[in-house]
mmCIF file of C-alpha atoms in Angstrom:
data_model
loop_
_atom_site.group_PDB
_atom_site.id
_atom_site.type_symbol
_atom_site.label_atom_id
_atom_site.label_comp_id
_atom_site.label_asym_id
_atom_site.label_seq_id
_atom_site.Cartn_x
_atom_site.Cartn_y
_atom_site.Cartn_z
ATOM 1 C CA UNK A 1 -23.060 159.053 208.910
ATOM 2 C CA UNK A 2 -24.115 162.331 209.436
ATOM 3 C CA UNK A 3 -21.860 165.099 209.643
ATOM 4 C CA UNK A 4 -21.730 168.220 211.609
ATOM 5 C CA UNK A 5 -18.230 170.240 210.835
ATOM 6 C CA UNK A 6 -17.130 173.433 212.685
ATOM 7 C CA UNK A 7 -14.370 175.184 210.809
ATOM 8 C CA UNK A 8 -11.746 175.602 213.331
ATOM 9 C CA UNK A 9 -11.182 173.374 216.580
ATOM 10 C CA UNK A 10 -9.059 176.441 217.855
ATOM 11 C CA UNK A 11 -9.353 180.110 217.395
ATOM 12 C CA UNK A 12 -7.636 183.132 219.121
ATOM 13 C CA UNK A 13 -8.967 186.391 218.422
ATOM 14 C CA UNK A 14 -8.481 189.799 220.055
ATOM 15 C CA UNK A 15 -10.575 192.028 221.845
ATOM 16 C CA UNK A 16 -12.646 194.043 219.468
ATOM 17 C CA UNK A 17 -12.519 191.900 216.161
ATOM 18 C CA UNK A 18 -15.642 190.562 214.464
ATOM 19 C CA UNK A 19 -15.153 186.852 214.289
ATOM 20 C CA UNK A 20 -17.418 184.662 212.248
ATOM 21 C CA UNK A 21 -17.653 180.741 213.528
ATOM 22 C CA UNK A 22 -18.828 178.160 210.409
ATOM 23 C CA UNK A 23 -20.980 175.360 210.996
ATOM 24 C CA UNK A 24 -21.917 173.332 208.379
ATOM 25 C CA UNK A 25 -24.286 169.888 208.353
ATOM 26 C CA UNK A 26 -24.703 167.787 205.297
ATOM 27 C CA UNK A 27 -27.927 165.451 206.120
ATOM 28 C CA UNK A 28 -30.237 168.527 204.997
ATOM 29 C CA UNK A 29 -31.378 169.151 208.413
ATOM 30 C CA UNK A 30 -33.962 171.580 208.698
ATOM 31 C CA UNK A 31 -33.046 172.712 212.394
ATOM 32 C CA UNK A 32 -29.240 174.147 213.243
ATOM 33 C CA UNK A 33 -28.517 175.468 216.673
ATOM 34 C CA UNK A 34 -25.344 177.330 218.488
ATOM 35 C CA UNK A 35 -24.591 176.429 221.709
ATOM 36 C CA UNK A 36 -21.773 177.637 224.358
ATOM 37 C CA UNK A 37 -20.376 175.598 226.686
ATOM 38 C CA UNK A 38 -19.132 176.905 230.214
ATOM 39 C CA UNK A 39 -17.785 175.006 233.153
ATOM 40 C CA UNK A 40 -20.762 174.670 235.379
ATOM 41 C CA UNK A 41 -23.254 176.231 233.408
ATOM 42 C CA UNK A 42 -23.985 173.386 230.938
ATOM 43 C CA UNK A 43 -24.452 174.416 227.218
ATOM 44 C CA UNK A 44 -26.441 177.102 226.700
ATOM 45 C CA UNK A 45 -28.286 178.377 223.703
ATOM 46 C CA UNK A 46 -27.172 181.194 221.647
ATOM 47 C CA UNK A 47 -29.394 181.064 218.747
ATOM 48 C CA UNK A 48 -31.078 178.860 216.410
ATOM 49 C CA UNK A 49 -32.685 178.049 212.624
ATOM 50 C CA UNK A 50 -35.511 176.117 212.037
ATOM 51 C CA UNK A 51 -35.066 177.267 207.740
ATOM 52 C CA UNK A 52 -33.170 179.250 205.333
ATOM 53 C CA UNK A 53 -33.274 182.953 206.591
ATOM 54 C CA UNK A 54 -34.960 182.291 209.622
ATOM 55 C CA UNK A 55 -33.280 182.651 212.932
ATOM 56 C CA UNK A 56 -34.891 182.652 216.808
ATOM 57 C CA UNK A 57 -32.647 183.907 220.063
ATOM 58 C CA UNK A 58 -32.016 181.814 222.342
ATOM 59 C CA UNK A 59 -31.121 182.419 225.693
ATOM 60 C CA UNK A 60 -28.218 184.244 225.670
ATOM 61 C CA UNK A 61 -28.335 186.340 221.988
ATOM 62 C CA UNK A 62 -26.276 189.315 222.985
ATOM 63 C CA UNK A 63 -23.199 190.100 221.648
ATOM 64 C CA UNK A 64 -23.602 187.588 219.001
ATOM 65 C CA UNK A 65 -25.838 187.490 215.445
ATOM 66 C CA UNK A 66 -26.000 184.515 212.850
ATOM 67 C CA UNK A 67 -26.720 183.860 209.502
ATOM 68 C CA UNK A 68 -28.212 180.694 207.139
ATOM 69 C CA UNK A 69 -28.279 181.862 203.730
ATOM 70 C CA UNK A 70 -27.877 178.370 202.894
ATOM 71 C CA UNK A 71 -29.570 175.065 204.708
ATOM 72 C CA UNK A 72 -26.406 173.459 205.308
ATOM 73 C CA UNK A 73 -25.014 176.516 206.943
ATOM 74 C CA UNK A 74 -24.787 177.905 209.624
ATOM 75 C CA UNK A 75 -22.797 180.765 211.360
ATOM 76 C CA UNK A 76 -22.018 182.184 214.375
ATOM 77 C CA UNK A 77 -21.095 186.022 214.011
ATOM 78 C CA UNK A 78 -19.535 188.033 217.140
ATOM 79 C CA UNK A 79 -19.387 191.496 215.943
ATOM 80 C CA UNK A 80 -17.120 192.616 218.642
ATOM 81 C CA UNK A 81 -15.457 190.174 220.161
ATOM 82 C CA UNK A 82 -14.774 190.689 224.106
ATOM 83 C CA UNK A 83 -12.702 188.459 226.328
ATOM 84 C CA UNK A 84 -15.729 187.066 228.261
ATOM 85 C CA UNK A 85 -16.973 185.587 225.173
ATOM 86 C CA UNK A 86 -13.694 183.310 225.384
ATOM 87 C CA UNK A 87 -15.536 179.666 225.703
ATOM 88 C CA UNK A 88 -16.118 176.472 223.738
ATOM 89 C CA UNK A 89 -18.950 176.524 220.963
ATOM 90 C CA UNK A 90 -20.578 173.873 220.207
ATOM 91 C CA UNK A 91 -22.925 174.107 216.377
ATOM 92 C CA UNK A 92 -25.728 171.471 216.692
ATOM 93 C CA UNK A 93 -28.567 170.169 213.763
ATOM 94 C CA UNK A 94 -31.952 167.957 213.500
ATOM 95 C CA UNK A 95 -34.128 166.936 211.243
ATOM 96 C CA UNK A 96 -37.238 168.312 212.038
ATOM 97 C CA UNK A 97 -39.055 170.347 214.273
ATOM 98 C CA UNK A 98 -40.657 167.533 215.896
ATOM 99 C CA UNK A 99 -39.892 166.606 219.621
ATOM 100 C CA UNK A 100 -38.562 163.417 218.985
ATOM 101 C CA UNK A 101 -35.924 163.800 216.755
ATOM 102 C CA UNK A 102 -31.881 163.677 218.319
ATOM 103 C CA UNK A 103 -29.694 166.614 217.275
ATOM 104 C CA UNK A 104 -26.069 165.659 216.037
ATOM 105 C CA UNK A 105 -22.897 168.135 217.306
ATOM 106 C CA UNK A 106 -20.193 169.487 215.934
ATOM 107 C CA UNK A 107 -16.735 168.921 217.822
ATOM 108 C CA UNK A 108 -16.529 172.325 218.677
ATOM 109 C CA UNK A 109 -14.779 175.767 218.371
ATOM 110 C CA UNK A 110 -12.585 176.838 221.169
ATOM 111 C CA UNK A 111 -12.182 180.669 221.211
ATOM 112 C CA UNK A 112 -9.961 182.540 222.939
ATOM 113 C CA UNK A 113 -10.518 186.766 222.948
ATOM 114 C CA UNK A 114 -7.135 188.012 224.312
ATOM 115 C CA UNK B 1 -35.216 178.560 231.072
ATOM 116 C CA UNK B 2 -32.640 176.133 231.857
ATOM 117 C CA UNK B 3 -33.517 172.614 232.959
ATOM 118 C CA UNK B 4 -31.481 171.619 236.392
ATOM 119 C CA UNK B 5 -29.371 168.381 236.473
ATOM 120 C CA UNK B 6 -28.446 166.885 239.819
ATOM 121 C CA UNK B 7 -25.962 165.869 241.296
ATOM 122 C CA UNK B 8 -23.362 168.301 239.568
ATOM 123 C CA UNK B 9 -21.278 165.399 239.962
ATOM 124 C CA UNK B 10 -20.700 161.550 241.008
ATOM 125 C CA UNK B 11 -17.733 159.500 241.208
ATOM 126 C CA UNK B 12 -18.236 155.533 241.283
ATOM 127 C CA UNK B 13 -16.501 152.681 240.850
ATOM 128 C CA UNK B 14 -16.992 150.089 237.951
ATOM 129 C CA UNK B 15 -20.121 148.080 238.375
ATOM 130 C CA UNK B 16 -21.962 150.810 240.466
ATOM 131 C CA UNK B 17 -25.076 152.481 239.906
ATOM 132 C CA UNK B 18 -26.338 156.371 239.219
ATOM 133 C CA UNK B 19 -28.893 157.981 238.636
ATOM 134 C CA UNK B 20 -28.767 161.534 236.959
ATOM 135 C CA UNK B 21 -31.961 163.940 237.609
ATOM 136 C CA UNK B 22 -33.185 166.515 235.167
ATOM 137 C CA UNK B 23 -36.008 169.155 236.489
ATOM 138 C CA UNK B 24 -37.865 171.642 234.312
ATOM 139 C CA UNK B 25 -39.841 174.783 235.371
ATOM 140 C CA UNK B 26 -41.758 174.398 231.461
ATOM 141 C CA UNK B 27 -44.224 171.939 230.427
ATOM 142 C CA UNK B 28 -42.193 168.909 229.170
ATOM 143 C CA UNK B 29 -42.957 167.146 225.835
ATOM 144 C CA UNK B 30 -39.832 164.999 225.338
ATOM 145 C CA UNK B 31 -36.578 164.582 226.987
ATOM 146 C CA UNK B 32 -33.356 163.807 225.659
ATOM 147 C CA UNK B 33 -30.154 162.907 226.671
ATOM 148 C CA UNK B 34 -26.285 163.091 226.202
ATOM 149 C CA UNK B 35 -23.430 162.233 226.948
ATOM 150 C CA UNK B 36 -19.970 164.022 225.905
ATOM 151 C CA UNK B 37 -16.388 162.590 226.575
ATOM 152 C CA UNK B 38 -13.283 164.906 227.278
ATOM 153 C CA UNK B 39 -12.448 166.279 224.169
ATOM 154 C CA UNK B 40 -15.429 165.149 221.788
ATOM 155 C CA UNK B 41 -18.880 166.051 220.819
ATOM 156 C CA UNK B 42 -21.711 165.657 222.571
ATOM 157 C CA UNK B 43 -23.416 161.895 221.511
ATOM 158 C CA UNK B 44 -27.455 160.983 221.997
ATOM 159 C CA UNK B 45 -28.529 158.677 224.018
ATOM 160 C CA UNK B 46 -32.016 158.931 224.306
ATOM 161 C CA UNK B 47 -35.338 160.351 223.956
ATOM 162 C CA UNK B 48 -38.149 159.816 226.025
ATOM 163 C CA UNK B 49 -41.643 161.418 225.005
ATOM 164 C CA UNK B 50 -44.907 161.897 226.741
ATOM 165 C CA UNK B 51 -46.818 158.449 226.789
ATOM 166 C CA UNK B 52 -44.082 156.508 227.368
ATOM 167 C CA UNK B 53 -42.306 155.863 224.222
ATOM 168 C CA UNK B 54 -38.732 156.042 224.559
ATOM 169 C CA UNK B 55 -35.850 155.936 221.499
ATOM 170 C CA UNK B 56 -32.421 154.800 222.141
ATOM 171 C CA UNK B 57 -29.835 153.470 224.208
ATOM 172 C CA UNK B 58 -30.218 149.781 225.246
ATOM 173 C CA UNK B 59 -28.115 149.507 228.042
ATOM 174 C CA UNK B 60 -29.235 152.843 230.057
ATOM 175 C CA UNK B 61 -32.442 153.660 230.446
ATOM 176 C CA UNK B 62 -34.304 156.657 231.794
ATOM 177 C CA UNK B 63 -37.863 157.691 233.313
ATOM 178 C CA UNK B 64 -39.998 160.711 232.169
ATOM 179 C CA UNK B 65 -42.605 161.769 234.831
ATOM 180 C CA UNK B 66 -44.672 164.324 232.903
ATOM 181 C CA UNK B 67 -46.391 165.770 235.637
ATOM 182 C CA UNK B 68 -43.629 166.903 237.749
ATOM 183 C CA UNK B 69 -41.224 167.598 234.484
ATOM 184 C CA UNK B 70 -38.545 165.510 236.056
ATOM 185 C CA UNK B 71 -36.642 162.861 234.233
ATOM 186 C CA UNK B 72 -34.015 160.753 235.233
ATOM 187 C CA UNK B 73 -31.403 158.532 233.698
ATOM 188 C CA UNK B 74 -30.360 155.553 235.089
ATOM 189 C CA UNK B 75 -27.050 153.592 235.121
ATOM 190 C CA UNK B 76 -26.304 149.957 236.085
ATOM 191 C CA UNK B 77 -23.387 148.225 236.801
ATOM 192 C CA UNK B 78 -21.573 151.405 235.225
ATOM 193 C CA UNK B 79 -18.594 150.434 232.889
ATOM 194 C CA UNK B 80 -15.718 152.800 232.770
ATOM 195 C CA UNK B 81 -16.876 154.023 229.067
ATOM 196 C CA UNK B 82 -19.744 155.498 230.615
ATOM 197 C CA UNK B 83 -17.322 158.247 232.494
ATOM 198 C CA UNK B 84 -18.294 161.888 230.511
ATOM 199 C CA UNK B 85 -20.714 164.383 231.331
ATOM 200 C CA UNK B 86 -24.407 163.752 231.075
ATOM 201 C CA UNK B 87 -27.065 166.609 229.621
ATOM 202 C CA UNK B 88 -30.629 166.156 229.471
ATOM 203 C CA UNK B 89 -32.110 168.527 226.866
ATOM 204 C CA UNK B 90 -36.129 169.603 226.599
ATOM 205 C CA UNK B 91 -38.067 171.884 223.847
ATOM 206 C CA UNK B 92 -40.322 171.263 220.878
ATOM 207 C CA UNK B 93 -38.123 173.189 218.797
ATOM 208 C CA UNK B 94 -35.971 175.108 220.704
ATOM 209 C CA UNK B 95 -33.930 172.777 222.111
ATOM 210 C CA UNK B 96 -32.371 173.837 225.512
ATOM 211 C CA UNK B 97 -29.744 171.329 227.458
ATOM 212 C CA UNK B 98 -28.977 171.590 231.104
ATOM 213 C CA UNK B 99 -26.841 172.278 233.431
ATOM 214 C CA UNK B 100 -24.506 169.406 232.881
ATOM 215 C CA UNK B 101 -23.708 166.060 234.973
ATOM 216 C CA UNK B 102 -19.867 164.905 235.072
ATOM 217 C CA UNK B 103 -19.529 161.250 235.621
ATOM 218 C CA UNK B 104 -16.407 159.529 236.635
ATOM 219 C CA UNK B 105 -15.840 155.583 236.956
ATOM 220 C CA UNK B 106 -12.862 154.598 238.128
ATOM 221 C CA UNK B 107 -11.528 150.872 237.820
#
C-alpha cells in the first residue's frame, strides 16, 4: 500500500514561531503537494514538487516556504507562524506528471497558532 | 483558480440519489474525484479524462463534459458509507481540488 505520513496529527504552536510540517511518501512519487483545508473553502493549494529541489506556488504561497531535498520528502515551512494560519494540512503525492494519475493523502496536521 | 462544487451540501436518506457538480473557469484535461470521511484522509474515487476514458470506482460513476468544463458525479441508491465530503480536483500537474461537497445519508 502506499504510504503518505505527516509527522504530527496535532500541533500547537505560538504566534511568531517558525514551524516546519514533515511529509513523507514512500512509493517514489515524483509529484508531492501541500494542501490546507478550511471549512467552506475546500482544500486549497499551498505549494507543490514535481522533483528534488524543485518547487511551484500554488495558490495561496504566502506566509509559507517548502523544501524537498529528498524525493520522499516533503515539508511545509511557516517562518512566522500567525494565528490565521491555524487550519488542517493535508501533504498529498502522485506518480507522475501525467493527468491521469490519483494522488494519495496524508491524514493530516492540525495546527493550532495561539 | 478554484473549481466550484455544487450544492455545498445534501442530506438524503439511504437508497436516494445525488448528483455532485464540479465547474471550471480553465480548460479541463481530466477530472478527479474524492471523497474524505470525518477524521480521515481524503480517498480517490475517480478519474475521468478527455475522450471518455474513465478510472475507478465501480459503483459511482461520473460525467466529464469537456466543452463546458463541468463534471459531475453521480450517486445511486446511496448507502450510508457514502456520507463524507466530495472534491473534484482538475490540473495537468498542478493539481487544484474544489470547493468541497458534504454528503450526509441518514438511515
Amino acid at each position: 500500500d502506499v504510504k503518505v505520513t505527516q509527522s504530527s496529527r496535532y500541533l500547537v504552536k505560538r504566534t511568531g514561531e517558525k514551524v516546519f510540517l514533515e511529509c513523507v511518501q514512500d512509493m517514489d512519487h515524483e509529484n508531492m503537494f501541500w494542501y490546507r483545508q478550511d471549512p467552506g473553502l475546500g482544500l486549497r493549494l499551498i505549494y507543490f514538487s514535481y522533483d528534488v529541489k524543485m518547487k511551484e506556488k500554488g495558490d495561496i504561497p504566502e506566509g509559507y516556504s517548502v523544501s524537498r531535498e529528498k524525493k520522499e520528502r516533503f515539508s511545509l515551512i511557516l517562518e512566522s507562524a500567525s494565528t490565521n494560519q491555524t487550519s488542517m494540512y493535508l501533504c498529498a503525492s502522485s506518480p507522475s506528471t501525467g493527468a491521469d494519475t490519483e494522488a494519495f493523502f496524508g491524514q493530516g496536521t492540525r495546527l493550532t497558532v495561539v | 483558480q478554484q473549481p466550484v462544487q455544487s450544492p455545498q451540501a445534501v442530506i438524503l436518506r439511504e437508497g436516494e440519489d445525488a448528483v455532485i457538480n464540479c465547474s471550471s473557469s480553465k480548460a479541463l484535461y481530466s477530472v478527479h474525484w474524492y471523497r474524505q470521511k470525518h477524521g480521515e484522509a481524503p480517498v480517490f474515487l475517480m478519474i475521468l479524462l478527455k475522450g471518455g476514458e474513465q478510472k475507478g470506482h465501480d459503483k459511482i460513476s461520473a460525467s466529464f463534459n469537456e466543452k463546458k468544463q463541468q463534471s459531475s458525479l453521480y450517486l445511486t441508491a446511496s448507502q450510508l458509507s457514502y456520507s463524507g465530503t466530495y472534491f473534484c480536483g482538475t490540473g495537468f500537474q498542478k493539481l487544484v481540488f474544489g470547493t468541497g461537497t458534504r454528503l450526509l445519508v441518514s438511515p
